[in-house]
């Protein structure tokens, strides 16, 4: 099969970086499998329980970067109890024992401890990059170990983690000789930091590109930091609580004018309404803007800034921008690719800030839009059909109507037709979240048309098992299916057991599946881990033997795995 | 893709997938060519990428399942009952069989992260509306992170302190009396104040902030009520205070009179 020496093939493989493509390459022949596994640099493990550290090391002895994901997506909304799992410790221990030259670790929804961070910091001489997203279980002491021990650290990127802030001096733990930082993001920390140490660190890091501060870094410190780092590309503002025209404000404006490389702005965790005006000089270059934490900035200020952001590609905002604001976005941001509109009022309190009109305006004005997350209180089929016609390029379409079961507010019909139009028009749709009043019909449309769909989120939708069956039978590329509060039961769950081998995972909570159904599934598919999460009645499920077959399961999470039942499950998780 | 429909009132027709024997959907009589093109149908409009046979295969594949037909048929007939008269404005009552639809706050809904929920309740209390029901993230010592819906409405108000550039927020609902509020203020600002005072970067000595309510301490707690007036905290009954407070400020006791008189307009300027 090989016409070239291995080194040549390996060199060719170097140009293939996507892990999916590399997985495909490995399947061509034994020789390619061998060459590929020794040359793989970046390993991606989408479910840490699908495999084990030992198997990872056996197959890829030479990797430099590891990405691991732990808890299922619904853990973000507190549907997965604390202690469920996703511990990174065994992985770090195994990697530390081996001779892997780990340089980068990216974790999502995993439990990380200070002990893990300390071990990590001491075990890998060339460690460069730590990215933690939605993780928990550690404190600033762990960060101190990383700062102190990783001599070549380039990236410390903490996104939306739950960190126990000991208000210590972790920033001071970066040695004076440390000058390699490229990314420093500690926006999710709640406590005070040593501002002097921070300033000194930034001043001695000429390669610093991304700096995202937390809410306790005040305006005057921000002004000084930006004066030391005019090369900054991404900035996360911490606190901006000062009077307009104060001295700090003026100094900040002067510093910002020199930041000609600034492309991304975020943060504003504590913000005075006028704060955005200081950033006017740089808006015309901005490609990414995240104001979704700035609840105090009202719509008109947002609009005044966005009017000048002609190059914006990514925009995350709150719905306080309103339909009018979205119209401004539509007419200004012709390069927009990704939009997220988050809710300010979570309980439909009548302040209908954005409606279907805003969504339609965006779809009409932004030809490059391919990803959207939109929270609103009302929607119509007509609007969705119009959006589908305007924007057939969606890759990710997530619509969340705040009130469950809410129909089309004009016709009172279910929103089946609207979502049907989306899946029919958007041939490249990979991710979809549906909401509002939906019958089995919408799932028929999804099964028929959403051929590329990989992730589907369903809540309060459908009427019968047929709905789920349409999806399982139709969406050949489905990888992650998550369902809550929908009337799908054992019949749908058990119809095609082999389907789950082609998927990463299935989550079903508050549905109609029974314990008996889950047991039958586990029997038929030993290569699946079928987990029942039952916080309330730990032992009741086992005791009532006569009725257990029909007892409804509160939370079901199943996933394919090559390593069998995991050993770290807590008592409230029952693996069948 | 075709352009937008000229006739905005026309809704696309429903899929005609069901065998002819069953009258599940009533087709409208006046189907113009234009409308036909925009119909939601099996093949992409104007194109013919998938052959008819392939689509038929797909339909049988999707609908080939070992489920009881009776129950489903009944429910689909119910569905059709509503669909057959699209002009009927009566609300479609969901006849879902499962019992879990709860009218009140539902766990994990809407699907936003916990820290975004706190954001919402803060902003609405600021706007002077009644505080919205927000879940409070409960952080116990072992890092437990369950969102427990609060029994009463959470009420976060902003609080600033003289000589400290960083503002904080305090949950008045977590306090039931002035003394607890005073403790909360101390907890929020003790570290910040110490950091402010010791700007050389070393560890500052943290002194407790006391005497906020009786005028004896270095600092005094004041607030701005819903009419924009600045008042000393502690004069009115707690419940009355709660219902009228909009934001708090810790000022130097030595500057009480000037702060209460002149601070007002300065604050107003900041807000616009």
mmCIF file of N, CA and C in Angstrom, chain A residues 23-76:
data_model
loop_
_atom_site.group_PDB
_atom_site.id
_atom_site.type_symbol
_atom_site.label_atom_id
_atom_site.label_comp_id
_atom_site.label_asym_id
_atom_site.label_seq_id
_atom_site.Cartn_x
_atom_site.Cartn_y
_atom_site.Cartn_z
ATOM 1 N N UNK A 23 -8.700 10.421 12.404
ATOM 2 C CA UNK A 23 -9.340 9.149 12.725
ATOM 3 C C UNK A 23 -9.635 8.373 11.455
ATOM 4 N N UNK A 24 -10.076 9.074 10.427
ATOM 5 C CA UNK A 24 -10.364 8.405 9.157
ATOM 6 C C UNK A 24 -9.089 7.840 8.543
ATOM 7 N N UNK A 25 -8.025 8.616 8.578
ATOM 8 C CA UNK A 25 -6.738 8.154 8.035
ATOM 9 C C UNK A 25 -6.316 6.856 8.708
ATOM 10 N N UNK A 26 -6.525 6.788 10.016
ATOM 11 C CA UNK A 26 -6.084 5.594 10.751
ATOM 12 C C UNK A 26 -6.752 4.328 10.274
ATOM 13 N N UNK A 27 -7.909 4.484 9.642
ATOM 14 C CA UNK A 27 -8.665 3.299 9.268
ATOM 15 C C UNK A 27 -8.280 2.758 7.902
ATOM 16 N N UNK A 28 -7.404 3.438 7.205
ATOM 17 C CA UNK A 28 -7.087 3.038 5.826
ATOM 18 C C UNK A 28 -6.367 1.696 5.785
ATOM 19 N N UNK A 29 -5.320 1.567 6.572
ATOM 20 C CA UNK A 29 -4.592 0.293 6.592
ATOM 21 C C UNK A 29 -3.731 0.279 7.848
ATOM 22 N N UNK A 30 -3.175 -0.886 8.147
ATOM 23 C CA UNK A 30 -2.407 -1.030 9.381
ATOM 24 C C UNK A 30 -1.207 -0.102 9.402
ATOM 25 N N UNK A 31 -0.587 0.027 8.257
ATOM 26 C CA UNK A 31 0.609 0.854 8.179
ATOM 27 C C UNK A 31 0.274 2.308 8.481
ATOM 28 N N UNK A 32 -0.791 2.773 7.897
ATOM 29 C CA UNK A 32 -1.205 4.162 8.153
ATOM 30 C C UNK A 32 -1.647 4.331 9.599
ATOM 31 N N UNK A 33 -2.301 3.333 10.128
ATOM 32 C CA UNK A 33 -2.720 3.384 11.534
ATOM 33 C C UNK A 33 -1.497 3.608 12.414
ATOM 34 N N UNK A 34 -0.444 2.860 12.124
ATOM 35 C CA UNK A 34 0.762 2.944 12.948
ATOM 36 C C UNK A 34 1.436 4.299 12.783
ATOM 37 N N UNK A 35 1.573 4.723 11.542
ATOM 38 C CA UNK A 35 2.245 6.006 11.316
ATOM 39 C C UNK A 35 1.452 7.140 11.962
ATOM 40 N N UNK A 36 0.156 7.060 11.802
ATOM 41 C CA UNK A 36 -0.689 8.142 12.314
ATOM 42 C C UNK A 36 -0.622 8.210 13.827
ATOM 43 N N UNK A 37 -0.656 7.049 14.486
ATOM 44 C CA UNK A 37 -0.727 7.111 15.938
ATOM 45 C C UNK A 37 0.562 7.638 16.554
ATOM 46 N N UNK A 38 1.674 7.393 15.917
ATOM 47 C CA UNK A 38 2.906 7.932 16.479
ATOM 48 C C UNK A 38 3.075 9.412 16.197
ATOM 49 N N UNK A 39 2.335 9.882 15.195
ATOM 50 C CA UNK A 39 2.532 11.294 14.845
ATOM 51 C C UNK A 39 1.414 12.201 15.312
ATOM 52 N N UNK A 40 0.403 11.650 15.957
ATOM 53 C CA UNK A 40 -0.691 12.517 16.384
ATOM 54 C C UNK A 40 -0.241 13.432 17.511
ATOM 55 N N UNK A 41 -0.419 14.716 17.317
ATOM 56 C CA UNK A 41 -0.007 15.710 18.298
ATOM 57 C C UNK A 41 -1.147 16.120 19.224
ATOM 58 N N UNK A 42 -2.347 16.257 18.643
ATOM 59 C CA UNK A 42 -3.484 16.744 19.424
ATOM 60 C C UNK A 42 -4.529 15.655 19.542
ATOM 61 N N UNK A 43 -4.810 15.246 20.775
ATOM 62 C CA UNK A 43 -5.824 14.221 20.974
ATOM 63 C C UNK A 43 -7.076 14.868 21.556
ATOM 64 N N UNK A 44 -8.223 14.477 20.982
ATOM 65 C CA UNK A 44 -9.499 15.015 21.447
ATOM 66 C C UNK A 44 -10.347 13.862 21.978
ATOM 67 N N UNK A 45 -10.753 13.951 23.230
ATOM 68 C CA UNK A 45 -11.620 12.913 23.813
ATOM 69 C C UNK A 45 -12.898 13.587 24.275
ATOM 70 N N UNK A 46 -13.985 13.385 23.518
ATOM 71 C CA UNK A 46 -15.217 14.118 23.775
ATOM 72 C C UNK A 46 -15.966 13.665 25.008
ATOM 73 N N UNK A 47 -15.687 12.447 25.461
ATOM 74 C CA UNK A 47 -16.323 11.953 26.678
ATOM 75 C C UNK A 47 -15.250 11.198 27.439
ATOM 76 N N UNK A 48 -14.847 11.743 28.572
ATOM 77 C CA UNK A 48 -13.707 11.152 29.294
ATOM 78 C C UNK A 48 -13.990 9.724 29.732
ATOM 79 N N UNK A 49 -15.258 9.334 29.795
ATOM 80 C CA UNK A 49 -15.564 7.966 30.212
ATOM 81 C C UNK A 49 -15.695 6.999 29.043
ATOM 82 N N UNK A 50 -15.478 7.482 27.837
ATOM 83 C CA UNK A 50 -15.550 6.590 26.682
ATOM 84 C C UNK A 50 -14.282 5.767 26.563
ATOM 85 N N UNK A 51 -13.218 6.261 27.194
ATOM 86 C CA UNK A 51 -11.953 5.531 27.139
ATOM 87 C C UNK A 51 -11.213 5.777 28.455
ATOM 88 N N UNK A 52 -9.949 5.368 28.500
ATOM 89 C CA UNK A 52 -9.198 5.512 29.745
ATOM 90 C C UNK A 52 -7.823 6.105 29.451
ATOM 91 N N UNK A 53 -7.163 6.638 30.466
ATOM 92 C CA UNK A 53 -5.822 7.186 30.245
ATOM 93 C C UNK A 53 -4.856 6.135 29.700
ATOM 94 N N UNK A 54 -5.014 4.884 30.177
ATOM 95 C CA UNK A 54 -4.092 3.829 29.740
ATOM 96 C C UNK A 54 -4.220 3.595 28.246
ATOM 97 N N UNK A 55 -5.462 3.555 27.768
ATOM 98 C CA UNK A 55 -5.666 3.314 26.336
ATOM 99 C C UNK A 55 -5.155 4.488 25.521
ATOM 100 N N UNK A 56 -5.334 5.684 26.070
ATOM 101 C CA UNK A 56 -4.833 6.880 25.389
ATOM 102 C C UNK A 56 -3.322 6.767 25.197
ATOM 103 N N UNK A 57 -2.646 6.432 26.262
ATOM 104 C CA UNK A 57 -1.181 6.380 26.194
ATOM 105 C C UNK A 57 -0.696 5.244 25.320
ATOM 106 N N UNK A 58 -1.449 4.136 25.338
ATOM 107 C CA UNK A 58 -1.033 3.002 24.523
ATOM 108 C C UNK A 58 -1.117 3.353 23.047
ATOM 109 N N UNK A 59 -2.179 4.071 22.695
ATOM 110 C CA UNK A 59 -2.359 4.352 21.271
ATOM 111 C C UNK A 59 -1.548 5.540 20.791
ATOM 112 N N UNK A 60 -1.513 6.594 21.578
ATOM 113 C CA UNK A 60 -0.822 7.810 21.125
ATOM 114 C C UNK A 60 0.317 8.140 22.091
ATOM 115 N N UNK A 61 1.450 7.600 21.915
ATOM 116 C CA UNK A 61 2.522 7.815 22.888
ATOM 117 C C UNK A 61 3.185 9.185 22.788
ATOM 118 N N UNK A 62 2.930 9.890 21.661
ATOM 119 C CA UNK A 62 3.729 11.108 21.441
ATOM 120 C C UNK A 62 2.921 12.398 21.415
ATOM 121 N N UNK A 63 1.743 12.374 21.958
ATOM 122 C CA UNK A 63 0.919 13.575 21.797
ATOM 123 C C UNK A 63 1.389 14.696 22.703
ATOM 124 N N UNK A 64 1.016 15.934 22.304
ATOM 125 C CA UNK A 64 1.429 17.101 23.081
ATOM 126 C C UNK A 64 0.233 17.843 23.679
ATOM 127 N N UNK A 65 -0.922 17.647 23.057
ATOM 128 C CA UNK A 65 -2.083 18.409 23.512
ATOM 129 C C UNK A 65 -3.256 17.465 23.726
ATOM 130 N N UNK A 66 -3.937 17.632 24.857
ATOM 131 C CA UNK A 66 -5.076 16.777 25.173
ATOM 132 C C UNK A 66 -6.294 17.634 25.489
ATOM 133 N N UNK A 67 -7.419 17.290 24.846
ATOM 134 C CA UNK A 67 -8.690 17.935 25.151
ATOM 135 C C UNK A 67 -9.609 16.879 25.741
ATOM 136 N N UNK A 68 -10.178 17.184 26.907
ATOM 137 C CA UNK A 68 -11.055 16.229 27.588
ATOM 138 C C UNK A 68 -12.357 16.903 27.971
ATOM 139 N N UNK A 69 -13.462 16.193 27.760
ATOM 140 C CA UNK A 69 -14.737 16.740 28.217
ATOM 141 C C UNK A 69 -15.374 15.755 29.183
ATOM 142 N N UNK A 70 -16.028 16.276 30.193
ATOM 143 C CA UNK A 70 -16.555 15.419 31.250
ATOM 144 C C UNK A 70 -18.066 15.339 31.270
ATOM 145 N N UNK A 71 -18.681 16.251 32.016
ATOM 146 C CA UNK A 71 -20.117 16.138 32.242
ATOM 147 C C UNK A 71 -20.910 16.426 30.972
ATOM 148 N N UNK A 72 -22.133 15.891 30.906
ATOM 149 C CA UNK A 72 -22.992 16.205 29.762
ATOM 150 C C UNK A 72 -23.409 17.677 29.764
ATOM 151 N N UNK A 73 -23.812 18.148 28.615
ATOM 152 C CA UNK A 73 -24.121 19.565 28.426
ATOM 153 C C UNK A 73 -25.142 20.103 29.426
ATOM 154 N N UNK A 74 -26.152 19.314 29.755
ATOM 155 C CA UNK A 74 -27.198 19.800 30.660
ATOM 156 C C UNK A 74 -26.683 20.062 32.073
ATOM 157 N N UNK A 75 -25.441 19.671 32.334
ATOM 158 C CA UNK A 75 -24.847 20.003 33.631
ATOM 159 C C UNK A 75 -24.725 21.524 33.778
ATOM 160 N N UNK A 76 -24.630 22.224 32.664
ATOM 161 C CA UNK A 76 -24.558 23.691 32.707
ATOM 162 C C UNK A 76 -25.792 24.292 33.362
#
